[in-house]
């Protein structure tokens, strides 16, 4: 009966564990991606975050179908999902004749072809514009510098956790709009052709989420009940059976010994009587 109770309790714990696991899965939003096995797996490793800064590259293929060389220039602004312009996304400023920065400042746009590369007639140029993240000024030993923070919060620290908890990584996606304002300067007549285009940008980043390791808890509880509810009682039953068998063997051996003693006793008694009878007969004669 006790085994049945232990079994029922184990089933209840298992059902609760599975229900909590599926509840965790349902809590993952549509814009998050994670593996079912990752959530269910009781044995896991601490997630490792990529320490390298995230850089998103925007490719702008320029094809000059005209008869004179052109210089494409312009800027790219980034809009978030709410249509708001993202601030402090690049560095620009005063440049020399070769396009090198002389004075730099943080701006809300990414410059296009600041070096002034030419595109000869009938040729093409693939301009790569890099969005390095969010720029901010820092000071180190009195020297002011500009560094870039990650576009997405994928450089967060790994949270502390207890032995009954686990960490999983969830992949998020963030959508942006890149608004490209570009102009082509005709090096022949000096005419300028302006063009604007919007295209979507999707950037992925990882979030570390802490949750209760229900699978591990179930394994521990199941192991405890398996040990105390099945293994120990089973061991006791086996010991009882061995003891019963030993007692039976002892009783059997005892009976055999007593039987031998009894037979020997009868045999020796009869011989003594026979000797006494012979002595009496001799005396009477």
PDB file of C-alpha atoms in Angstrom:
ATOM      1  CA  UNK A   1       0.000   0.000   0.000  1.00  0.00           C
ATOM      2  CA  UNK A   2       2.867   2.331   0.831  1.00  0.00           C
ATOM      3  CA  UNK A   3       4.358   1.747  -2.613  1.00  0.00           C
ATOM      4  CA  UNK A   4       1.073   2.782  -4.212  1.00  0.00           C
ATOM      5  CA  UNK A   5       1.082   6.006  -2.207  1.00  0.00           C
ATOM      6  CA  UNK A   6       4.657   6.759  -3.225  1.00  0.00           C
ATOM      7  CA  UNK A   7       3.802   6.060  -6.868  1.00  0.00           C
ATOM      8  CA  UNK A   8       0.758   8.347  -6.772  1.00  0.00           C
ATOM      9  CA  UNK A   9       2.781  11.116  -5.169  1.00  0.00           C
ATOM     10  CA  UNK A  10       5.509  10.759  -7.808  1.00  0.00           C
ATOM     11  CA  UNK A  11       2.892  11.020 -10.574  1.00  0.00           C
ATOM     12  CA  UNK A  12       1.524  14.204  -8.991  1.00  0.00           C
ATOM     13  CA  UNK A  13       5.010  15.723  -8.786  1.00  0.00           C
ATOM     14  CA  UNK A  14       5.706  14.768 -12.415  1.00  0.00           C
ATOM     15  CA  UNK A  15       2.411  16.323 -13.581  1.00  0.00           C
ATOM     16  CA  UNK A  16       3.185  19.524 -11.690  1.00  0.00           C
ATOM     17  CA  UNK A  17       6.691  19.639 -13.175  1.00  0.00           C
ATOM     18  CA  UNK A  18       5.418  19.195 -16.734  1.00  0.00           C
ATOM     19  CA  UNK A  19       2.673  21.808 -16.254  1.00  0.00           C
ATOM     20  CA  UNK A  20       5.206  24.347 -14.980  1.00  0.00           C
ATOM     21  CA  UNK A  21       7.506  23.597 -17.910  1.00  0.00           C
ATOM     22  CA  UNK A  22       4.742  24.209 -20.435  1.00  0.00           C
ATOM     23  CA  UNK A  23       3.767  27.358 -18.552  1.00  0.00           C
ATOM     24  CA  UNK A  24       7.320  28.627 -19.045  1.00  0.00           C
ATOM     25  CA  UNK A  25       7.090  27.840 -22.752  1.00  0.00           C
ATOM     26  CA  UNK A  26       3.794  29.709 -23.087  1.00  0.00           C
ATOM     27  CA  UNK A  27       5.326  32.752 -21.406  1.00  0.00           C
ATOM     28  CA  UNK A  28       7.850  33.050 -24.243  1.00  0.00           C
ATOM     29  CA  UNK A  29       6.536  35.740 -26.569  1.00  0.00           C
ATOM     30  CA  UNK A  30       6.187  35.391 -30.311  1.00  0.00           C
ATOM     31  CA  UNK A  31       9.242  37.553 -30.991  1.00  0.00           C
ATOM     32  CA  UNK A  32      11.371  35.281 -28.809  1.00  0.00           C
ATOM     33  CA  UNK A  33      12.936  32.044 -29.934  1.00  0.00           C
ATOM     34  CA  UNK A  34      14.058  29.290 -27.605  1.00  0.00           C
ATOM     35  CA  UNK A  35      14.281  25.528 -27.797  1.00  0.00           C
ATOM     36  CA  UNK A  36      11.789  23.222 -26.059  1.00  0.00           C
ATOM     37  CA  UNK A  37      14.671  20.928 -25.101  1.00  0.00           C
ATOM     38  CA  UNK A  38      16.536  23.911 -23.689  1.00  0.00           C
ATOM     39  CA  UNK A  39      13.637  24.639 -21.327  1.00  0.00           C
ATOM     40  CA  UNK A  40      13.032  20.990 -20.420  1.00  0.00           C
ATOM     41  CA  UNK A  41      16.658  19.898 -20.076  1.00  0.00           C
ATOM     42  CA  UNK A  42      17.561  19.560 -16.358  1.00  0.00           C
ATOM     43  CA  UNK A  43      21.293  19.473 -17.133  1.00  0.00           C
ATOM     44  CA  UNK A  44      22.478  22.761 -18.584  1.00  0.00           C
ATOM     45  CA  UNK A  45      25.488  25.032 -18.839  1.00  0.00           C
ATOM     46  CA  UNK A  46      25.822  28.675 -17.889  1.00  0.00           C
ATOM     47  CA  UNK A  47      25.197  30.698 -21.081  1.00  0.00           C
ATOM     48  CA  UNK A  48      28.148  32.527 -22.564  1.00  0.00           C
ATOM     49  CA  UNK A  49      27.570  35.977 -24.004  1.00  0.00           C
ATOM     50  CA  UNK A  50      29.536  37.309 -26.921  1.00  0.00           C
ATOM     51  CA  UNK A  51      31.734  40.104 -25.600  1.00  0.00           C
ATOM     52  CA  UNK A  52      32.457  41.498 -29.066  1.00  0.00           C
ATOM     53  CA  UNK A  53      30.464  44.621 -29.954  1.00  0.00           C
ATOM     54  CA  UNK A  54      27.553  44.121 -32.312  1.00  0.00           C
ATOM     55  CA  UNK A  55      28.034  45.907 -35.627  1.00  0.00           C
ATOM     56  CA  UNK A  56      25.327  46.028 -38.271  1.00  0.00           C
ATOM     57  CA  UNK A  57      26.469  46.627 -41.844  1.00  0.00           C
ATOM     58  CA  UNK A  58      24.234  48.357 -44.382  1.00  0.00           C
ATOM     59  CA  UNK A  59      25.135  47.659 -48.012  1.00  0.00           C
ATOM     60  CA  UNK A  60      24.460  50.373 -50.586  1.00  0.00           C
ATOM     61  CA  UNK A  61      25.246  49.219 -54.135  1.00  0.00           C
ATOM     62  CA  UNK A  62      25.765  52.239 -56.410  1.00  0.00           C
ATOM     63  CA  UNK A  63      25.695  51.759 -60.195  1.00  0.00           C
ATOM     64  CA  UNK A  64      26.634  54.633 -62.493  1.00  0.00           C
ATOM     65  CA  UNK A  65      24.852  54.168 -65.820  1.00  0.00           C
ATOM     66  CA  UNK A  66      25.664  57.694 -66.973  1.00  0.00           C
ATOM     67  CA  UNK A  67      28.507  59.043 -69.053  1.00  0.00           C
ATOM     68  CA  UNK A  68      30.312  61.037 -66.362  1.00  0.00           C
ATOM     69  CA  UNK A  69      31.734  60.198 -62.945  1.00  0.00           C
ATOM     70  CA  UNK A  70      29.639  60.809 -59.848  1.00  0.00           C
ATOM     71  CA  UNK A  71      30.258  61.114 -56.097  1.00  0.00           C
ATOM     72  CA  UNK A  72      27.498  59.597 -53.948  1.00  0.00           C
ATOM     73  CA  UNK A  73      27.128  61.175 -50.493  1.00  0.00           C
ATOM     74  CA  UNK A  74      24.412  61.486 -47.910  1.00  0.00           C
ATOM     75  CA  UNK A  75      23.311  60.145 -44.551  1.00  0.00           C
ATOM     76  CA  UNK A  76      21.332  57.337 -42.973  1.00  0.00           C
ATOM     77  CA  UNK A  77      18.973  57.849 -40.051  1.00  0.00           C
ATOM     78  CA  UNK A  78      17.571  54.990 -37.991  1.00  0.00           C
ATOM     79  CA  UNK A  79      13.956  54.800 -36.806  1.00  0.00           C
ATOM     80  CA  UNK A  80      12.822  52.419 -34.073  1.00  0.00           C
ATOM     81  CA  UNK A  81       9.607  50.379 -33.989  1.00  0.00           C
ATOM     82  CA  UNK A  82       7.666  53.424 -32.750  1.00  0.00           C
ATOM     83  CA  UNK A  83       8.860  55.561 -35.650  1.00  0.00           C
ATOM     84  CA  UNK A  84      11.167  57.580 -33.396  1.00  0.00           C
ATOM     85  CA  UNK A  85      14.641  58.511 -34.553  1.00  0.00           C
ATOM     86  CA  UNK A  86      17.457  56.728 -32.722  1.00  0.00           C
ATOM     87  CA  UNK A  87      19.925  59.240 -31.299  1.00  0.00           C
ATOM     88  CA  UNK A  88      23.725  59.188 -31.059  1.00  0.00           C
ATOM     89  CA  UNK A  89      24.340  56.491 -33.644  1.00  0.00           C
ATOM     90  CA  UNK A  90      27.597  57.629 -35.274  1.00  0.00           C
ATOM     91  CA  UNK A  91      30.570  59.991 -35.325  1.00  0.00           C
ATOM     92  CA  UNK A  92      31.007  62.814 -37.831  1.00  0.00           C
ATOM     93  CA  UNK A  93      32.557  66.263 -37.967  1.00  0.00           C
ATOM     94  CA  UNK A  94      35.041  68.393 -39.811  1.00  0.00           C
ATOM     95  CA  UNK A  95      37.142  66.458 -42.343  1.00  0.00           C
ATOM     96  CA  UNK A  96      40.224  67.123 -44.424  1.00  0.00           C
ATOM     97  CA  UNK A  97      40.442  66.804 -48.208  1.00  0.00           C
ATOM     98  CA  UNK A  98      40.950  63.030 -47.895  1.00  0.00           C
ATOM     99  CA  UNK A  99      37.831  62.496 -45.803  1.00  0.00           C
ATOM    100  CA  UNK A 100      39.662  61.981 -42.511  1.00  0.00           C
ATOM    101  CA  UNK A 101      38.075  63.374 -39.371  1.00  0.00           C
ATOM    102  CA  UNK A 102      39.795  66.423 -37.919  1.00  0.00           C
ATOM    103  CA  UNK A 103      37.196  67.215 -35.304  1.00  0.00           C
ATOM    104  CA  UNK A 104      34.717  64.572 -34.258  1.00  0.00           C
ATOM    105  CA  UNK A 105      31.358  64.750 -32.585  1.00  0.00           C
ATOM    106  CA  UNK A 106      28.443  62.434 -31.887  1.00  0.00           C
ATOM    107  CA  UNK A 107      25.633  62.752 -34.427  1.00  0.00           C
ATOM    108  CA  UNK A 108      22.187  61.239 -35.017  1.00  0.00           C
ATOM    109  CA  UNK A 109      22.967  59.982 -38.514  1.00  0.00           C
ATOM    110  CA  UNK A 110      25.495  57.728 -40.255  1.00  0.00           C
ATOM    111  CA  UNK A 111      27.428  59.508 -43.034  1.00  0.00           C
ATOM    112  CA  UNK A 112      27.516  57.899 -46.472  1.00  0.00           C
ATOM    113  CA  UNK A 113      30.838  57.879 -48.329  1.00  0.00           C
ATOM    114  CA  UNK A 114      32.462  60.658 -46.286  1.00  0.00           C
ATOM    115  CA  UNK A 115      35.775  59.939 -48.043  1.00  0.00           C
ATOM    116  CA  UNK A 116      34.234  61.104 -51.336  1.00  0.00           C
ATOM    117  CA  UNK A 117      34.905  57.969 -53.421  1.00  0.00           C
ATOM    118  CA  UNK A 118      34.122  58.446 -57.103  1.00  0.00           C
ATOM    119  CA  UNK A 119      32.083  56.098 -59.254  1.00  0.00           C
ATOM    120  CA  UNK A 120      33.323  56.301 -62.869  1.00  0.00           C
ATOM    121  CA  UNK A 121      30.827  56.122 -65.720  1.00  0.00           C
ATOM    122  CA  UNK A 122      29.607  52.619 -66.459  1.00  0.00           C
ATOM    123  CA  UNK A 123      30.964  51.214 -63.194  1.00  0.00           C
ATOM    124  CA  UNK A 124      29.528  50.346 -59.795  1.00  0.00           C
ATOM    125  CA  UNK A 125      30.577  50.775 -56.178  1.00  0.00           C
ATOM    126  CA  UNK A 126      29.392  48.809 -53.170  1.00  0.00           C
ATOM    127  CA  UNK A 127      29.353  51.203 -50.225  1.00  0.00           C
ATOM    128  CA  UNK A 128      29.291  49.546 -46.810  1.00  0.00           C
ATOM    129  CA  UNK A 129      27.935  51.702 -44.003  1.00  0.00           C
ATOM    130  CA  UNK A 130      28.465  50.346 -40.489  1.00  0.00           C
ATOM    131  CA  UNK A 131      26.206  51.013 -37.531  1.00  0.00           C
ATOM    132  CA  UNK A 132      28.450  50.331 -34.542  1.00  0.00           C
ATOM    133  CA  UNK A 133      25.905  51.052 -31.827  1.00  0.00           C
ATOM    134  CA  UNK A 134      25.090  53.934 -29.528  1.00  0.00           C
ATOM    135  CA  UNK A 135      27.942  56.431 -29.151  1.00  0.00           C
ATOM    136  CA  UNK A 136      28.833  58.004 -25.828  1.00  0.00           C
ATOM    137  CA  UNK A 137      31.665  60.120 -24.500  1.00  0.00           C
ATOM    138  CA  UNK A 138      33.973  58.691 -21.850  1.00  0.00           C
ATOM    139  CA  UNK A 139      36.990  60.046 -20.011  1.00  0.00           C
ATOM    140  CA  UNK A 140      40.059  58.030 -19.135  1.00  0.00           C
ATOM    141  CA  UNK A 141      42.840  59.777 -17.191  1.00  0.00           C
ATOM    142  CA  UNK A 142      41.546  63.141 -18.337  1.00  0.00           C
ATOM    143  CA  UNK A 143      41.428  62.122 -22.001  1.00  0.00           C
ATOM    144  CA  UNK A 144      37.987  62.336 -23.605  1.00  0.00           C
ATOM    145  CA  UNK A 145      37.123  59.573 -26.050  1.00  0.00           C
ATOM    146  CA  UNK A 146      34.031  58.256 -27.798  1.00  0.00           C
ATOM    147  CA  UNK A 147      33.044  54.608 -27.567  1.00  0.00           C
ATOM    148  CA  UNK A 148      30.062  52.632 -28.772  1.00  0.00           C
ATOM    149  CA  UNK A 149      27.648  50.695 -26.621  1.00  0.00           C
ATOM    150  CA  UNK A 150      25.960  47.605 -27.990  1.00  0.00           C
ATOM    151  CA  UNK A 151      22.944  48.195 -30.214  1.00  0.00           C
ATOM    152  CA  UNK A 152      21.053  45.544 -28.268  1.00  0.00           C
ATOM    153  CA  UNK A 153      21.410  44.600 -24.571  1.00  0.00           C
ATOM    154  CA  UNK A 154      23.283  41.372 -25.321  1.00  0.00           C
ATOM    155  CA  UNK A 155      26.248  42.267 -23.120  1.00  0.00           C
ATOM    156  CA  UNK A 156      24.380  42.050 -19.819  1.00  0.00           C
ATOM    157  CA  UNK A 157      25.934  40.121 -16.952  1.00  0.00           C
ATOM    158  CA  UNK A 158      24.944  36.549 -16.223  1.00  0.00           C
ATOM    159  CA  UNK A 159      22.535  36.716 -13.232  1.00  0.00           C
ATOM    160  CA  UNK A 160      23.171  34.832 -10.009  1.00  0.00           C
ATOM    161  CA  UNK A 161      21.138  31.688  -9.520  1.00  0.00           C
ATOM    162  CA  UNK A 162      20.465  28.942  -6.959  1.00  0.00           C
ATOM    163  CA  UNK A 163      20.956  25.213  -7.452  1.00  0.00           C
ATOM    164  CA  UNK A 164      17.211  24.685  -8.064  1.00  0.00           C
ATOM    165  CA  UNK A 165      17.206  27.309 -10.830  1.00  0.00           C
ATOM    166  CA  UNK A 166      18.530  27.357 -14.383  1.00  0.00           C
ATOM    167  CA  UNK A 167      19.445  29.951 -16.989  1.00  0.00           C
ATOM    168  CA  UNK A 168      18.270  29.835 -20.580  1.00  0.00           C
ATOM    169  CA  UNK A 169      18.975  32.117 -23.516  1.00  0.00           C
ATOM    170  CA  UNK A 170      16.109  33.565 -25.520  1.00  0.00           C
ATOM    171  CA  UNK A 171      16.690  35.103 -28.919  1.00  0.00           C
ATOM    172  CA  UNK A 172      14.880  38.407 -29.455  1.00  0.00           C
ATOM    173  CA  UNK A 173      14.414  40.366 -32.628  1.00  0.00           C
ATOM    174  CA  UNK A 174      14.287  44.148 -32.854  1.00  0.00           C
ATOM    175  CA  UNK A 175      13.019  45.880 -35.978  1.00  0.00           C
ATOM    176  CA  UNK A 176      14.276  49.221 -37.284  1.00  0.00           C
ATOM    177  CA  UNK A 177      13.849  51.320 -40.397  1.00  0.00           C
ATOM    178  CA  UNK A 178      16.918  52.709 -42.160  1.00  0.00           C
ATOM    179  CA  UNK A 179      16.073  55.924 -43.999  1.00  0.00           C
ATOM    180  CA  UNK A 180      18.686  56.596 -46.669  1.00  0.00           C
ATOM    181  CA  UNK A 181      19.005  60.118 -48.044  1.00  0.00           C
ATOM    182  CA  UNK A 182      21.593  60.056 -50.814  1.00  0.00           C
ATOM    183  CA  UNK A 183      22.654  62.503 -53.491  1.00  0.00           C
ATOM    184  CA  UNK A 184      24.735  61.982 -56.602  1.00  0.00           C
ATOM    185  CA  UNK A 185      26.974  64.836 -57.674  1.00  0.00           C
ATOM    186  CA  UNK A 186      27.651  64.990 -61.393  1.00  0.00           C
ATOM    187  CA  UNK A 187      31.353  65.778 -61.799  1.00  0.00           C
ATOM    188  CA  UNK A 188      30.760  66.956 -65.372  1.00  0.00           C
ATOM    189  CA  UNK A 189      28.116  69.651 -65.106  1.00  0.00           C
ATOM    190  CA  UNK A 190      27.954  69.770 -61.306  1.00  0.00           C
ATOM    191  CA  UNK A 191      24.306  68.712 -61.167  1.00  0.00           C
ATOM    192  CA  UNK A 192      23.042  66.984 -58.005  1.00  0.00           C
ATOM    193  CA  UNK A 193      20.457  64.197 -58.051  1.00  0.00           C
ATOM    194  CA  UNK A 194      18.777  63.440 -54.722  1.00  0.00           C
ATOM    195  CA  UNK A 195      17.093  60.190 -53.780  1.00  0.00           C
ATOM    196  CA  UNK A 196      15.527  58.762 -50.596  1.00  0.00           C
ATOM    197  CA  UNK A 197      14.675  55.182 -49.757  1.00  0.00           C
ATOM    198  CA  UNK A 198      13.567  53.274 -46.652  1.00  0.00           C
ATOM    199  CA  UNK A 199      14.328  49.640 -45.950  1.00  0.00           C
ATOM    200  CA  UNK A 200      13.776  47.437 -42.877  1.00  0.00           C
ATOM    201  CA  UNK A 201      16.509  46.246 -40.530  1.00  0.00           C
ATOM    202  CA  UNK A 202      16.083  43.305 -38.171  1.00  0.00           C
ATOM    203  CA  UNK A 203      18.664  42.821 -35.441  1.00  0.00           C
ATOM    204  CA  UNK A 204      18.767  39.805 -33.129  1.00  0.00           C
ATOM    205  CA  UNK A 205      20.045  39.749 -29.566  1.00  0.00           C
ATOM    206  CA  UNK A 206      20.087  37.298 -26.675  1.00  0.00           C
ATOM    207  CA  UNK A 207      18.384  37.618 -23.317  1.00  0.00           C
ATOM    208  CA  UNK A 208      19.370  35.450 -20.358  1.00  0.00           C
ATOM    209  CA  UNK A 209      16.300  34.352 -18.441  1.00  0.00           C
ATOM    210  CA  UNK A 210      16.282  32.754 -14.993  1.00  0.00           C
ATOM    211  CA  UNK A 211      13.677  30.113 -14.197  1.00  0.00           C
ATOM    212  CA  UNK A 212      13.042  27.260 -11.777  1.00  0.00           C
ATOM    213  CA  UNK A 213      14.584  23.997 -12.937  1.00  0.00           C
ATOM    214  CA  UNK A 214      11.426  21.923 -12.528  1.00  0.00           C
ATOM    215  CA  UNK A 215      12.876  18.947 -14.378  1.00  0.00           C
ATOM    216  CA  UNK A 216      15.842  18.775 -12.007  1.00  0.00           C
ATOM    217  CA  UNK A 217      13.560  19.118  -8.968  1.00  0.00           C
ATOM    218  CA  UNK A 218      11.381  16.299 -10.268  1.00  0.00           C
ATOM    219  CA  UNK A 219      14.405  14.060 -10.804  1.00  0.00           C
ATOM    220  CA  UNK A 220      15.626  14.734  -7.247  1.00  0.00           C
ATOM    221  CA  UNK A 221      12.193  14.140  -5.679  1.00  0.00           C
ATOM    222  CA  UNK A 222      11.613  11.093  -7.864  1.00  0.00           C
ATOM    223  CA  UNK A 223      15.005   9.728  -6.853  1.00  0.00           C
ATOM    224  CA  UNK A 224      14.229  10.246  -3.160  1.00  0.00           C
ATOM    225  CA  UNK A 225      10.894   8.482  -3.410  1.00  0.00           C
ATOM    226  CA  UNK A 226      12.406   5.749  -5.540  1.00  0.00           C
ATOM    227  CA  UNK A 227      15.036   5.187  -2.853  1.00  0.00           C
ATOM    228  CA  UNK A 228      12.764   5.340   0.206  1.00  0.00           C
ATOM    229  CA  UNK A 229       9.605   4.001  -1.405  1.00  0.00           C
ATOM    230  CA  UNK A 230      10.879   1.132  -3.540  1.00  0.00           C
ATOM    231  CA  UNK A 231      14.557   0.312  -3.029  1.00  0.00           C
ATOM    232  CA  UNK A 232      14.643   0.290   0.784  1.00  0.00           C
ATOM    233  CA  UNK A 233      11.331  -1.638   1.202  1.00  0.00           C
ATOM    234  CA  UNK A 234      12.489  -4.064  -1.489  1.00  0.00           C
ATOM    235  CA  UNK A 235      15.793  -4.529   0.322  1.00  0.00           C
ATOM    236  CA  UNK A 236      13.933  -5.187   3.569  1.00  0.00           C
ATOM    237  CA  UNK A 237      11.742  -7.790   1.876  1.00  0.00           C
ATOM    238  CA  UNK A 238      14.803  -9.539   0.475  1.00  0.00           C
ATOM    239  CA  UNK A 239      16.434  -9.558   3.921  1.00  0.00           C
ATOM    240  CA  UNK A 240      13.259 -11.024   5.455  1.00  0.00           C
ATOM    241  CA  UNK A 241      13.150 -13.758   2.825  1.00  0.00           C
ATOM    242  CA  UNK A 242      16.800 -14.621   3.458  1.00  0.00           C
ATOM    243  CA  UNK A 243      16.178 -14.724   7.213  1.00  0.00           C
ATOM    244  CA  UNK A 244      13.163 -17.004   6.755  1.00  0.00           C
ATOM    245  CA  UNK A 245      15.174 -19.327   4.548  1.00  0.00           C
ATOM    246  CA  UNK A 246      18.041 -19.362   7.058  1.00  0.00           C
ATOM    247  CA  UNK A 247      15.627 -20.190   9.899  1.00  0.00           C
ATOM    248  CA  UNK A 248      14.109 -23.027   7.870  1.00  0.00           C
ATOM    249  CA  UNK A 249      17.554 -24.430   7.113  1.00  0.00           C
ATOM    250  CA  UNK A 250      18.502 -24.139  10.787  1.00  0.00           C
ATOM    251  CA  UNK A 251      15.321 -25.926  11.871  1.00  0.00           C
ATOM    252  CA  UNK A 252      15.962 -28.660   9.318  1.00  0.00           C
ATOM    253  CA  UNK A 253      19.557 -29.128  10.462  1.00  0.00           C
ATOM    254  CA  UNK A 254      18.441 -29.170  14.096  1.00  0.00           C
ATOM    255  CA  UNK A 255      15.856 -31.862  13.422  1.00  0.00           C
ATOM    256  CA  UNK A 256      18.418 -33.965  11.610  1.00  0.00           C
ATOM    257  CA  UNK A 257      20.895 -33.674  14.491  1.00  0.00           C
ATOM    258  CA  UNK A 258      18.240 -34.494  17.089  1.00  0.00           C
ATOM    259  CA  UNK A 259      17.128 -37.487  15.050  1.00  0.00           C
ATOM    260  CA  UNK A 260      20.680 -38.821  14.887  1.00  0.00           C
ATOM    261  CA  UNK A 261      21.157 -38.299  18.621  1.00  0.00           C
ATOM    262  CA  UNK A 262      17.918 -40.100  19.344  1.00  0.00           C
ATOM    263  CA  UNK A 263      18.830 -43.077  17.156  1.00  0.00           C
ATOM    264  CA  UNK A 264      22.267 -43.309  18.694  1.00  0.00           C
ATOM    265  CA  UNK A 265      20.798 -43.149  22.173  1.00  0.00           C
ATOM    266  CA  UNK A 266      18.375 -46.010  21.452  1.00  0.00           C
ATOM    267  CA  UNK A 267      21.100 -48.133  19.909  1.00  0.00           C
ATOM    268  CA  UNK A 268      23.483 -47.776  22.840  1.00  0.00           C
ATOM    269  CA  UNK A 269      20.701 -48.468  25.348  1.00  0.00           C
ATOM    270  CA  UNK A 270      19.701 -51.760  23.722  1.00  0.00           C
ATOM    271  CA  UNK A 271      23.262 -53.102  23.732  1.00  0.00           C
ATOM    272  CA  UNK A 272      23.610 -52.401  27.458  1.00  0.00           C
ATOM    273  CA  UNK A 273      20.412 -54.297  28.219  1.00  0.00           C
ATOM    274  CA  UNK A 274      21.588 -57.257  26.184  1.00  0.00           C
ATOM    275  CA  UNK A 275      24.864 -57.387  28.165  1.00  0.00           C
ATOM    276  CA  UNK A 276      22.985 -57.295  31.487  1.00  0.00           C
ATOM    277  CA  UNK A 277      20.719 -60.154  30.409  1.00  0.00           C
ATOM    278  CA  UNK A 278      23.734 -62.282  29.460  1.00  0.00           C
ATOM    279  CA  UNK A 279      25.349 -61.631  32.864  1.00  0.00           C
ATOM    280  CA  UNK A 280      22.193 -62.679  34.714  1.00  0.00           C
ATOM    281  CA  UNK A 281      21.918 -65.879  32.712  1.00  0.00           C
ATOM    282  CA  UNK A 282      25.528 -66.779  33.512  1.00  0.00           C
ATOM    283  CA  UNK A 283      25.017 -66.236  37.225  1.00  0.00           C
ATOM    284  CA  UNK A 284      21.878 -68.339  37.278  1.00  0.00           C
ATOM    285  CA  UNK A 285      23.668 -71.253  35.660  1.00  0.00           C
TER     286      UNK A 285
END
